[in-house]
């Protein structure tokens, strides 16, 4: 089955840049989306179509894509950015279509 | 403003069927979009369960397909999830969400419900 692979954790100091990767064989053909989830809350979309930012999401959040890896970059990390981050894409190979989430990355702001 | 609200029993016995409903306000399900269910076991990651279009067309997670039914009631502007033969492994927070997509093309989830915890235990 199709999988998206994320590092379990990333740690950065305030003001530094955090980069969270997501790898998957279908990513060159399918868009990736990124969600931020804080404890006890529903996920919030922070990046769509690999690198687009929804309205209301701070400019310090950006996304990029290269081959089978997409990257969420948070520049000038703030304490409020501490959260779990999930990538999501879709697998439309074969005769079916389904949605896949990465395992999630816990961002710790030191 | 689009809002989604999950409802249903918080406790289900093993081998029984889990049933949840998602009420949508601020947007008519009949106007488009897919409508999906996602779950999250305590302390773990997100797992897509399945999605439905207002016409009734469905896509399911292959790992759950044999036990899942998602249906839509456009007259009540809500959609529902049924998961049969549940075990403790089905204990999770269940979210409903609106999903962009087209035929054979499922994309992002832009509006989410707050989630509801369902515990499977005797």
Coordinates of N, CA and C in Angstrom, one line a residue:
Chain A
X1 N 0.8 -1.2 0.0 CA 0.0 0.0 0.0 C 0.9 1.2 0.0
X2 N 0.3 2.3 -0.5 CA 1.1 3.6 -0.6 C 1.3 4.2 0.7
X3 N 2.5 4.7 1.0 CA 2.8 5.4 2.3 C 3.5 6.7 2.1
X4 N 3.3 7.6 3.0 CA 4.0 8.8 3.1 C 4.9 8.8 4.4
X5 N 6.1 9.1 4.2 CA 7.1 9.0 5.4 C 7.5 10.3 5.9
X6 N 7.3 10.5 7.2 CA 7.8 11.8 7.8 C 8.7 11.4 9.0
X7 N 9.6 12.3 9.3 CA 10.4 12.1 10.6 C 9.5 12.3 11.8
X8 N 9.7 11.4 12.8 CA 8.8 11.5 14.0 C 8.9 12.8 14.7
X9 N 10.1 13.4 14.7 CA 10.2 14.7 15.5 C 11.2 15.6 14.8
X10 N 11.0 16.9 15.1 CA 12.0 18.0 14.7 C 12.0 19.0 15.8
X11 N 13.2 19.4 16.2 CA 13.3 20.4 17.2 C 14.1 21.6 16.8
X12 N 13.6 22.8 17.1 CA 14.3 24.0 16.7 C 14.2 25.0 17.8
X13 N 15.1 26.0 17.9 CA 15.0 27.1 18.8 C 14.1 28.2 18.2
X14 N 13.5 29.0 19.1 CA 12.7 30.1 18.5 C 13.5 31.0 17.6
X15 N 12.9 31.4 16.5 CA 13.6 32.3 15.5 C 14.3 31.5 14.4
X16 N 14.6 30.2 14.7 CA 15.3 29.4 13.7 C 14.3 28.9 12.6
X17 N 14.8 28.2 11.6 CA 14.0 27.6 10.6 C 13.8 26.1 10.8
X18 N 12.5 25.7 10.7 CA 12.2 24.3 10.8 C 11.8 23.7 9.5
X19 N 12.4 22.6 9.1 CA 12.0 21.9 7.9 C 11.5 20.5 8.2
X20 N 10.3 20.2 7.7 CA 9.7 18.9 7.9 C 9.5 18.3 6.5
X21 N 10.1 17.1 6.3 CA 10.0 16.4 5.1 C 8.9 15.3 5.0
X22 N 8.5 15.0 3.8 CA 7.4 14.0 3.6 C 7.8 13.3 2.3
X23 N 8.0 12.0 2.3 CA 8.4 11.3 1.1 C 7.4 10.3 0.7
X24 N 7.2 10.2 -0.6 CA 6.3 9.2 -1.2 C 6.5 9.1 -2.6
X25 N 6.3 7.8 -3.1 CA 6.6 7.6 -4.5 C 5.7 8.3 -5.5
X26 N 4.5 8.6 -5.1 CA 3.5 9.2 -6.0 C 3.5 10.8 -5.9
X27 N 4.4 11.3 -5.1 CA 4.4 12.8 -4.9 C 4.7 13.5 -6.2
X28 N 5.5 13.0 -7.1 CA 5.8 13.7 -8.3 C 4.5 13.9 -9.1
X29 N 3.5 13.0 -8.9 CA 2.3 13.1 -9.7 C 1.1 13.6 -9.0
X30 N 1.2 13.7 -7.6 CA 0.1 14.1 -6.8 C 0.5 15.3 -6.0
X31 N -0.4 16.2 -5.7 CA -0.2 17.3 -4.8 C -0.1 16.8 -3.4
X32 N 0.6 17.6 -2.6 CA 0.7 17.3 -1.1 C 0.1 18.5 -0.4
X33 N -0.5 18.1 0.8 CA -1.1 19.1 1.6 C -0.5 18.9 3.0
X34 N -0.4 20.0 3.8 CA 0.1 20.0 5.1 C -0.9 20.5 6.1
X35 N -1.0 19.8 7.3 CA -1.9 20.2 8.3 C -1.1 20.4 9.6
X36 N -1.6 21.4 10.4 CA -1.0 21.6 11.8 C -2.1 21.2 12.8
X37 N -1.7 20.4 13.8 CA -2.6 19.9 14.8 C -2.1 20.2 16.2
X38 N -2.7 21.0 16.9 CA -2.3 21.3 18.3 C -3.2 20.4 19.2
X39 N -2.7 20.1 20.4 CA -3.3 19.1 21.3 C -4.8 19.4 21.5
X40 N -5.6 18.4 21.4 CA -7.0 18.6 21.6 C -7.8 19.3 20.6
X41 N -7.1 19.6 19.5 CA -7.8 20.4 18.4 C -7.8 19.6 17.1
X42 N -8.7 20.0 16.2 CA -8.8 19.4 14.9 C -7.6 19.9 14.0
X43 N -7.2 19.2 13.0 CA -6.1 19.7 12.1 C -6.6 20.9 11.4
X44 N -5.6 21.7 11.0 CA -5.8 23.0 10.3 C -4.9 22.9 9.1
X45 N -5.4 23.2 7.9 CA -4.7 23.2 6.6 C -3.7 24.4 6.6
X46 N -2.4 24.2 6.4 CA -1.5 25.3 6.4 C -0.8 25.4 5.0
X47 N -0.8 24.4 4.2 CA -0.2 24.4 2.8 C -1.1 23.5 2.0
X48 N -1.4 23.9 0.7 CA -2.1 23.1 -0.2 C -1.4 23.2 -1.6
X49 N -1.6 22.2 -2.4 CA -0.9 22.1 -3.7 C 0.6 22.3 -3.6
X50 N 1.2 21.6 -2.7 CA 2.6 21.6 -2.4 C 3.2 22.9 -1.8
X51 N 2.7 24.0 -2.3 CA 3.4 25.3 -1.9 C 2.4 26.5 -1.7
X52 N 1.1 26.3 -1.8 CA 0.2 27.4 -1.7 C -0.2 27.5 -0.2
X53 N -0.4 28.8 0.2 CA -0.8 29.1 1.6 C -2.2 29.6 1.6
X54 N -3.0 28.9 2.4 CA -4.4 29.4 2.6 C -4.4 30.8 3.2
X55 N -5.5 31.5 3.0 CA -5.6 32.8 3.6 C -5.7 32.6 5.2
X56 N -5.0 33.6 5.9 CA -5.0 33.5 7.3 C -3.8 32.7 7.9
X57 N -3.1 32.0 7.0 CA -1.9 31.3 7.5 C -0.7 32.2 7.4
X58 N 0.1 32.4 8.4 CA 1.2 33.3 8.4 C 2.2 33.0 7.3
X59 N 2.9 34.1 6.8 CA 3.8 33.9 5.7 C 5.0 33.1 6.0
X60 N 5.3 32.9 7.3 CA 6.5 32.1 7.7 C 6.3 30.6 7.3
X61 N 5.1 30.2 7.0 CA 4.8 28.8 6.5 C 4.9 28.8 5.0
X62 N 5.8 27.9 4.5 CA 5.9 27.7 3.1 C 6.1 26.2 2.8
X63 N 5.9 25.9 1.5 CA 6.1 24.5 1.1 C 6.8 24.4 -0.2
X64 N 7.5 23.3 -0.4 CA 8.2 23.1 -1.7 C 8.2 21.6 -2.0
X65 N 8.5 21.3 -3.3 CA 8.5 19.9 -3.8 C 9.7 19.6 -4.6
X66 N 10.3 18.5 -4.4 CA 11.4 18.0 -5.3 C 11.4 16.5 -5.4
X67 N 11.0 16.1 -6.6 CA 11.0 14.6 -6.8 C 9.9 14.0 -5.9
X68 N 10.4 13.0 -5.2 CA 9.5 12.2 -4.3 C 9.4 12.8 -2.9
X69 N 9.9 14.0 -2.7 CA 9.9 14.6 -1.4 C 9.3 16.0 -1.4
X70 N 8.4 16.2 -0.5 CA 7.9 17.6 -0.3 C 8.3 18.1 1.1
X71 N 8.5 19.4 1.3 CA 9.0 19.9 2.5 C 8.2 21.1 3.0
X72 N 7.8 21.1 4.3 CA 7.2 22.2 4.9 C 8.3 23.0 5.7
X73 N 8.4 24.2 5.4 CA 9.4 25.1 6.0 C 8.7 26.1 6.8
X74 N 9.1 26.3 8.1 CA 8.6 27.3 9.0 C 9.8 28.2 9.3
X75 N 9.7 29.4 8.8 CA 10.8 30.4 9.0 C 10.5 31.3 10.2
X76 N 11.6 31.5 11.0 CA 11.4 32.3 12.2 C 10.4 31.7 13.2
X77 N 10.6 30.4 13.5 CA 9.7 29.6 14.3 C 9.3 30.4 15.6
X78 N 8.0 30.3 15.9 CA 7.6 30.9 17.2 C 7.0 29.8 18.1
X79 N 6.9 30.1 19.4 CA 6.5 29.1 20.4 C 5.1 28.5 20.0
X80 N 4.3 29.3 19.4 CA 2.9 28.9 19.0 C 2.9 27.9 17.9
X81 N 4.1 27.7 17.2 CA 4.1 26.8 16.1 C 4.4 25.3 16.6
X82 N 4.6 25.2 17.9 CA 4.8 23.8 18.4 C 3.5 23.1 18.3
X83 N 3.6 22.0 17.5 CA 2.4 21.2 17.2 C 2.8 19.9 16.4
X84 N 1.9 19.1 16.1 CA 2.1 18.0 15.2 C 1.7 18.4 13.8
X85 N 2.6 18.0 12.8 CA 2.3 18.4 11.4 C 2.2 17.1 10.6
X86 N 1.2 17.1 9.7 CA 0.9 15.9 8.9 C 0.9 16.3 7.4
X87 N 1.5 15.5 6.6 CA 1.3 15.7 5.2 C 0.2 14.7 4.7
X88 N -0.4 15.1 3.6 CA -1.5 14.3 3.0 C -1.4 14.3 1.5
X89 N -1.7 13.2 0.9 CA -1.8 13.2 -0.5 C -2.8 12.2 -0.9
X90 N -2.8 11.8 -2.2 CA -3.7 10.8 -2.7 C -3.0 9.8 -3.6
X91 N -3.5 8.6 -3.6 CA -3.0 7.6 -4.5 C -4.1 7.2 -5.5
X92 N -3.9 7.5 -6.7 CA -4.9 7.3 -7.8 C -4.4 6.2 -8.8
X93 N -3.5 5.4 -8.3 CA -2.9 4.4 -9.2 C -3.9 3.2 -9.3
X94 N -3.8 2.5 -10.3 CA -4.6 1.3 -10.4 C -6.1 1.6 -10.6
X95 N -6.9 0.9 -10.0 CA -8.3 1.0 -10.2 C -9.0 1.7 -9.1
X96 N -8.3 2.3 -8.2 CA -8.9 2.9 -7.0 C -8.2 4.3 -6.7
X97 N -8.9 5.0 -5.9 CA -8.4 6.3 -5.4 C -8.5 6.3 -3.9
X98 N -7.4 6.6 -3.2 CA -7.6 6.8 -1.8 C -6.6 7.8 -1.2
X99 N -7.0 8.3 0.0 CA -6.2 9.4 0.6 C -5.2 8.8 1.6
X100 N -4.1 9.4 1.7 CA -3.0 8.9 2.6 C -2.5 10.0 3.4
X101 N -2.3 9.8 4.7 CA -1.6 10.7 5.6 C -0.3 10.2 5.9
X102 N 0.7 11.1 6.1 CA 2.0 10.7 6.7 C 1.8 10.4 8.2
X103 N 2.8 9.8 8.8 CA 2.7 9.5 10.2 C 2.7 10.6 11.2
X104 N 3.1 11.8 10.7 CA 3.1 13.0 11.5 C 4.5 13.3 12.1
X105 N 4.7 14.6 12.3 CA 6.0 15.0 12.8 C 5.7 16.0 14.0
X106 N 6.3 15.7 15.2 CA 6.1 16.6 16.3 C 7.2 17.6 16.3
X107 N 6.7 18.9 16.1 CA 7.7 20.0 16.1 C 7.8 20.5 17.6
X108 N 9.0 20.5 18.1 CA 9.2 21.0 19.4 C 10.0 22.3 19.3
X109 N 9.5 23.4 20.0 CA 10.3 24.6 20.0 C 11.0 24.7 21.3
X110 N 12.3 24.7 21.2 CA 13.1 24.5 22.4 C 13.1 25.8 23.3
Chain B
X1 N -20.2 30.7 7.0 CA -19.0 29.9 7.5 C -19.4 28.5 7.6
X2 N -18.6 27.6 7.0 CA -18.9 26.2 7.0 C -18.6 25.6 8.4
X3 N -19.5 24.9 8.9 CA -19.3 24.2 10.2 C -19.7 22.8 10.1
X4 N -19.0 21.9 10.8 CA -19.3 20.5 10.8 C -19.3 20.0 12.3
X5 N -20.3 19.2 12.6 CA -20.4 18.7 14.0 C -20.7 17.2 14.0
X6 N -19.8 16.4 14.6 CA -20.0 15.0 14.7 C -20.9 14.7 15.9
X7 N -21.7 13.6 15.8 CA -22.5 13.2 16.9 C -22.7 11.7 16.9
X8 N -22.9 11.1 18.0 CA -23.1 9.6 18.1 C -22.6 9.1 19.5
X9 N -22.8 7.8 19.7 CA -22.4 7.2 21.0 C -20.9 7.3 21.2
X10 N -20.5 7.6 22.5 CA -19.1 7.7 22.8 C -18.5 6.3 23.2
X11 N -19.4 5.4 23.4 CA -19.0 4.0 23.9 C -19.7 3.0 23.0
X12 N -18.9 2.1 22.5 CA -19.5 1.0 21.6 C -18.9 -0.3 22.1
X13 N -19.7 -1.4 22.2 CA -19.2 -2.7 22.6 C -18.5 -3.4 21.5
X14 N -17.5 -4.2 21.8 CA -16.8 -5.0 20.8 C -17.7 -5.8 20.0
X15 N -17.5 -6.0 18.7 CA -18.2 -6.7 17.7 C -19.5 -6.0 17.2
X16 N -19.8 -4.9 17.9 CA -21.0 -4.1 17.4 C -20.6 -3.1 16.3
X17 N -21.6 -2.3 15.9 CA -21.4 -1.3 14.9 C -21.3 0.1 15.4
X18 N -20.3 0.8 15.0 CA -20.1 2.2 15.4 C -20.9 3.0 14.4
X19 N -21.7 4.0 14.9 CA -22.5 4.8 14.0 C -22.3 6.3 14.4
X20 N -21.9 7.1 13.5 CA -21.7 8.5 13.7 C -22.4 9.3 12.6
X21 N -22.8 10.5 12.9 CA -23.4 11.4 12.0 C -22.6 12.8 12.0
X22 N -22.5 13.4 10.9 CA -21.9 14.7 10.8 C -22.9 15.7 10.2
X23 N -23.3 16.6 11.0 CA -24.2 17.7 10.5 C -23.4 18.9 10.0
X24 N -23.8 19.3 8.8 CA -23.1 20.4 8.1 C -24.0 21.7 8.1
X25 N -23.4 22.8 8.5 CA -24.1 24.1 8.4 C -23.3 25.1 7.7
X26 N -23.9 26.1 7.1 CA -23.2 27.1 6.3 C -22.9 26.7 4.9
X27 N -23.2 25.5 4.5 CA -23.0 25.1 3.1 C -23.9 23.9 2.8
X28 N -24.4 23.9 1.6 CA -25.3 22.8 1.2 C -24.5 21.6 0.6
X29 N -24.6 20.4 1.2 CA -23.9 19.3 0.7 C -24.2 19.1 -0.8
X30 N -25.4 19.4 -1.2 CA -25.8 19.2 -2.6 C -25.1 20.1 -3.5
X31 N -24.4 21.1 -3.0 CA -23.7 22.1 -3.9 C -22.4 21.6 -4.4
X32 N -21.9 20.5 -3.8 CA -20.6 19.9 -4.3 C -19.7 19.5 -3.2
X33 N -18.4 19.3 -3.5 CA -17.4 18.8 -2.6 C -17.7 17.4 -2.2
X34 N -16.6 16.7 -1.7 CA -16.7 15.4 -1.1 C -16.8 15.7 0.4
X35 N -17.2 14.7 1.1 CA -17.4 14.8 2.6 C -16.8 13.5 3.2
X36 N -15.8 13.7 4.1 CA -15.0 12.6 4.5 C -15.0 12.4 6.0
X37 N -14.5 11.2 6.3 CA -14.3 10.7 7.7 C -12.9 10.4 7.9
X38 N -12.3 10.9 9.0 CA -10.9 10.6 9.4 C -10.9 10.3 10.8
X39 N -10.0 9.4 11.3 CA -9.9 9.0 12.7 C -8.5 9.1 13.2
X40 N -8.4 9.2 14.5 CA -7.1 9.4 15.1 C -7.1 8.6 16.5
X41 N -6.5 7.4 16.5 CA -6.3 6.7 17.8 C -5.6 7.6 18.8
X42 N -5.9 7.4 20.1 CA -5.2 8.2 21.1 C -3.7 8.2 21.0
X43 N -3.0 9.3 20.9 CA -1.6 9.4 20.8 C -1.0 9.0 19.4
X44 N -1.8 8.8 18.4 CA -1.3 8.3 17.1 C -1.7 9.3 16.0
X45 N -1.4 8.9 14.8 CA -1.6 9.8 13.6 C -3.0 9.7 13.0
X46 N -3.2 10.4 12.0 CA -4.5 10.5 11.3 C -4.6 9.3 10.3
X47 N -5.8 8.8 10.2 CA -6.1 7.7 9.2 C -7.4 8.1 8.5
X48 N -7.3 8.2 7.2 CA -8.5 8.4 6.4 C -9.4 7.1 6.4
X49 N -10.7 7.3 6.6 CA -11.6 6.2 6.5 C -12.3 6.1 5.2
X50 N -12.8 7.3 4.7 CA -13.5 7.2 3.4 C -14.2 8.6 3.1
X51 N -14.6 8.8 1.9 CA -15.3 10.0 1.5 C -16.4 9.7 0.6
X52 N -17.4 10.7 0.6 CA -18.6 10.5 -0.2 C -19.0 11.8 -0.9
X53 N -19.5 11.7 -2.1 CA -20.0 12.9 -2.9 C -21.5 13.0 -2.6
X54 N -22.1 14.1 -2.9 CA -23.5 14.3 -2.6 C -24.4 13.3 -3.4
X55 N -23.8 12.8 -4.5 CA -24.6 11.9 -5.4 C -24.6 10.5 -4.8
X56 N -23.7 10.3 -3.8 CA -23.6 9.0 -3.1 C -22.4 8.2 -3.5
X57 N -21.6 8.7 -4.5 CA -20.4 8.1 -4.9 C -19.4 8.0 -3.7
X58 N -18.8 6.9 -3.5 CA -17.9 6.7 -2.3 C -16.5 6.2 -2.7
X59 N -15.5 6.6 -1.8 CA -14.2 6.0 -1.8 C -13.9 5.6 -0.4
X60 N -13.3 4.4 -0.2 CA -13.0 3.9 1.1 C -11.5 3.6 1.2
X61 N -11.0 3.6 2.4 CA -9.7 3.1 2.7 C -9.7 1.6 2.5
X62 N -8.8 1.1 1.7 CA -8.8 -0.3 1.4 C -8.7 -1.2 2.6
X63 N -8.0 -0.7 3.7 CA -7.8 -1.5 4.9 C -9.1 -1.6 5.7
X64 N -10.0 -0.7 5.5 CA -11.3 -0.7 6.3 C -12.5 -1.0 5.4
X65 N -12.3 -1.1 4.1 CA -13.4 -1.1 3.2 C -14.5 -2.2 3.5
X66 N -14.1 -3.3 4.0 CA -15.0 -4.4 4.2 C -15.9 -4.1 5.4
X67 N -15.6 -3.1 6.2 CA -16.4 -2.9 7.5 C -17.1 -1.5 7.4
X68 N -16.8 -0.7 6.4 CA -17.2 0.7 6.4 C -18.4 1.0 5.4
X69 N -19.3 1.8 5.9 CA -20.4 2.3 5.0 C -20.5 3.8 5.3
X70 N -20.4 4.6 4.3 CA -20.6 6.0 4.4 C -21.8 6.4 3.5
X71 N -22.8 7.1 4.1 CA -24.0 7.5 3.4 C -24.2 9.0 3.6
X72 N -25.1 9.6 2.7 CA -25.4 11.0 2.8 C -26.9 11.2 2.7
X73 N -27.3 12.2 3.5 CA -28.7 12.6 3.5 C -28.8 14.1 3.2
X74 N -29.0 14.4 1.9 CA -29.0 15.8 1.5 C -30.2 16.5 2.1
X75 N -31.3 15.9 2.4 CA -32.5 16.6 2.9 C -32.2 17.1 4.3
X76 N -31.3 16.4 5.1 CA -30.9 16.8 6.4 C -29.6 17.5 6.4
X77 N -28.9 17.6 5.2 CA -27.6 18.2 5.1 C -26.6 17.5 6.1
X78 N -26.6 16.2 6.0 CA -25.7 15.5 6.9 C -25.2 14.2 6.2
X79 N -24.1 13.7 6.7 CA -23.6 12.4 6.2 C -23.2 11.5 7.4
X80 N -23.1 10.2 7.2 CA -23.0 9.3 8.3 C -21.9 8.3 8.0
X81 N -21.4 7.7 9.1 CA -20.4 6.6 9.1 C -20.9 5.4 9.9
X82 N -20.8 4.3 9.3 CA -21.0 3.0 10.0 C -19.8 2.2 9.9
X83 N -19.3 1.7 11.0 CA -18.1 0.8 11.0 C -18.5 -0.4 11.8
X84 N -18.5 -1.6 11.2 CA -19.0 -2.8 11.8 C -17.9 -3.6 12.5
X85 N -18.3 -4.5 13.3 CA -17.4 -5.5 13.9 C -16.2 -4.8 14.6
X86 N -16.5 -3.8 15.4 CA -15.5 -3.0 16.0 C -14.7 -3.8 17.1
X87 N -13.4 -3.4 17.2 CA -12.6 -3.9 18.3 C -11.9 -2.7 19.0
X88 N -11.1 -3.0 20.0 CA -10.5 -2.0 20.8 C -9.6 -1.1 19.8
X89 N -9.1 -1.7 18.8 CA -8.3 -1.0 17.8 C -9.0 0.1 17.1
X90 N -10.3 0.1 17.2 CA -11.1 1.2 16.5 C -11.4 2.3 17.5
X91 N -10.9 2.3 18.7 CA -11.0 3.4 19.6 C -10.2 4.6 19.1
X92 N -10.9 5.7 18.9 CA -10.2 6.9 18.3 C -11.1 8.1 18.4
X93 N -10.5 9.2 18.1 CA -11.3 10.4 17.8 C -11.6 10.4 16.4
X94 N -12.9 10.5 16.1 CA -13.4 10.5 14.7 C -13.8 11.9 14.3
X95 N -13.2 12.3 13.2 CA -13.4 13.6 12.6 C -14.2 13.5 11.3
X96 N -15.1 14.5 11.0 CA -15.7 14.6 9.7 C -15.1 15.9 9.1
X97 N -15.1 15.9 7.8 CA -14.4 17.1 7.1 C -14.9 17.2 5.7
X98 N -14.9 18.5 5.2 CA -15.2 18.7 3.8 C -13.9 18.6 3.0
X99 N -14.1 18.0 1.8 CA -12.9 17.6 1.0 C -13.1 18.1 -0.4
X100 N -12.1 18.8 -0.9 CA -12.1 19.1 -2.4 C -11.8 17.9 -3.2
X101 N -12.4 17.8 -4.4 CA -12.0 16.7 -5.2 C -13.0 16.5 -6.4
X102 N -12.6 15.6 -7.2 CA -13.4 15.3 -8.4 C -13.4 13.8 -8.6
X103 N -13.9 13.3 -9.7 CA -14.0 11.9 -10.0 C -12.5 11.3 -10.0
X104 N -12.2 10.4 -9.2 CA -10.9 9.8 -9.1 C -9.8 10.7 -8.6
X105 N -10.2 11.8 -8.0 CA -9.2 12.8 -7.6 C -9.6 13.4 -6.3
X106 N -9.1 12.9 -5.2 CA -9.4 13.4 -3.8 C -8.3 14.3 -3.4
X107 N -8.7 15.4 -2.9 CA -7.6 16.4 -2.5 C -7.7 16.8 -1.0
X108 N -7.6 18.1 -0.8 CA -7.4 18.6 0.6 C -8.7 18.6 1.4
X109 N -8.6 18.6 2.7 CA -9.7 18.8 3.6 C -9.6 20.2 4.2
X110 N -10.6 21.0 3.9 CA -10.5 22.4 4.3 C -11.3 22.8 5.5
X111 N -12.4 22.1 5.8 CA -13.1 22.4 7.0 C -13.3 21.1 7.8
X112 N -13.1 21.1 9.1 CA -13.1 19.9 10.0 C -14.1 20.1 11.1
X113 N -14.7 19.0 11.6 CA -15.4 19.1 12.8 C -14.5 19.1 14.0
X114 N -15.0 19.2 15.2 CA -14.1 19.2 16.3 C -13.7 17.8 16.8
X115 N -14.3 16.8 16.2 CA -13.9 15.5 16.6 C -14.7 14.9 17.7
X116 N -15.0 13.6 17.7 CA -15.7 13.0 18.8 C -14.9 11.7 19.2
X117 N -14.7 11.5 20.5 CA -14.0 10.3 20.9 C -15.0 9.1 21.0
X118 N -14.6 8.0 20.3 CA -15.4 6.8 20.4 C -14.5 5.7 21.1
X119 N -15.0 5.2 22.1 CA -14.2 4.1 22.8 C -14.9 2.8 22.6
X120 N -14.2 1.8 22.3 CA -14.7 0.4 22.1 C -14.3 -0.4 23.3
X121 N -15.3 -0.7 24.1 CA -15.1 -1.5 25.4 C -16.4 -2.1 25.8
X122 N -16.2 -3.2 26.5 CA -17.4 -3.9 27.0 C -17.7 -3.4 28.4

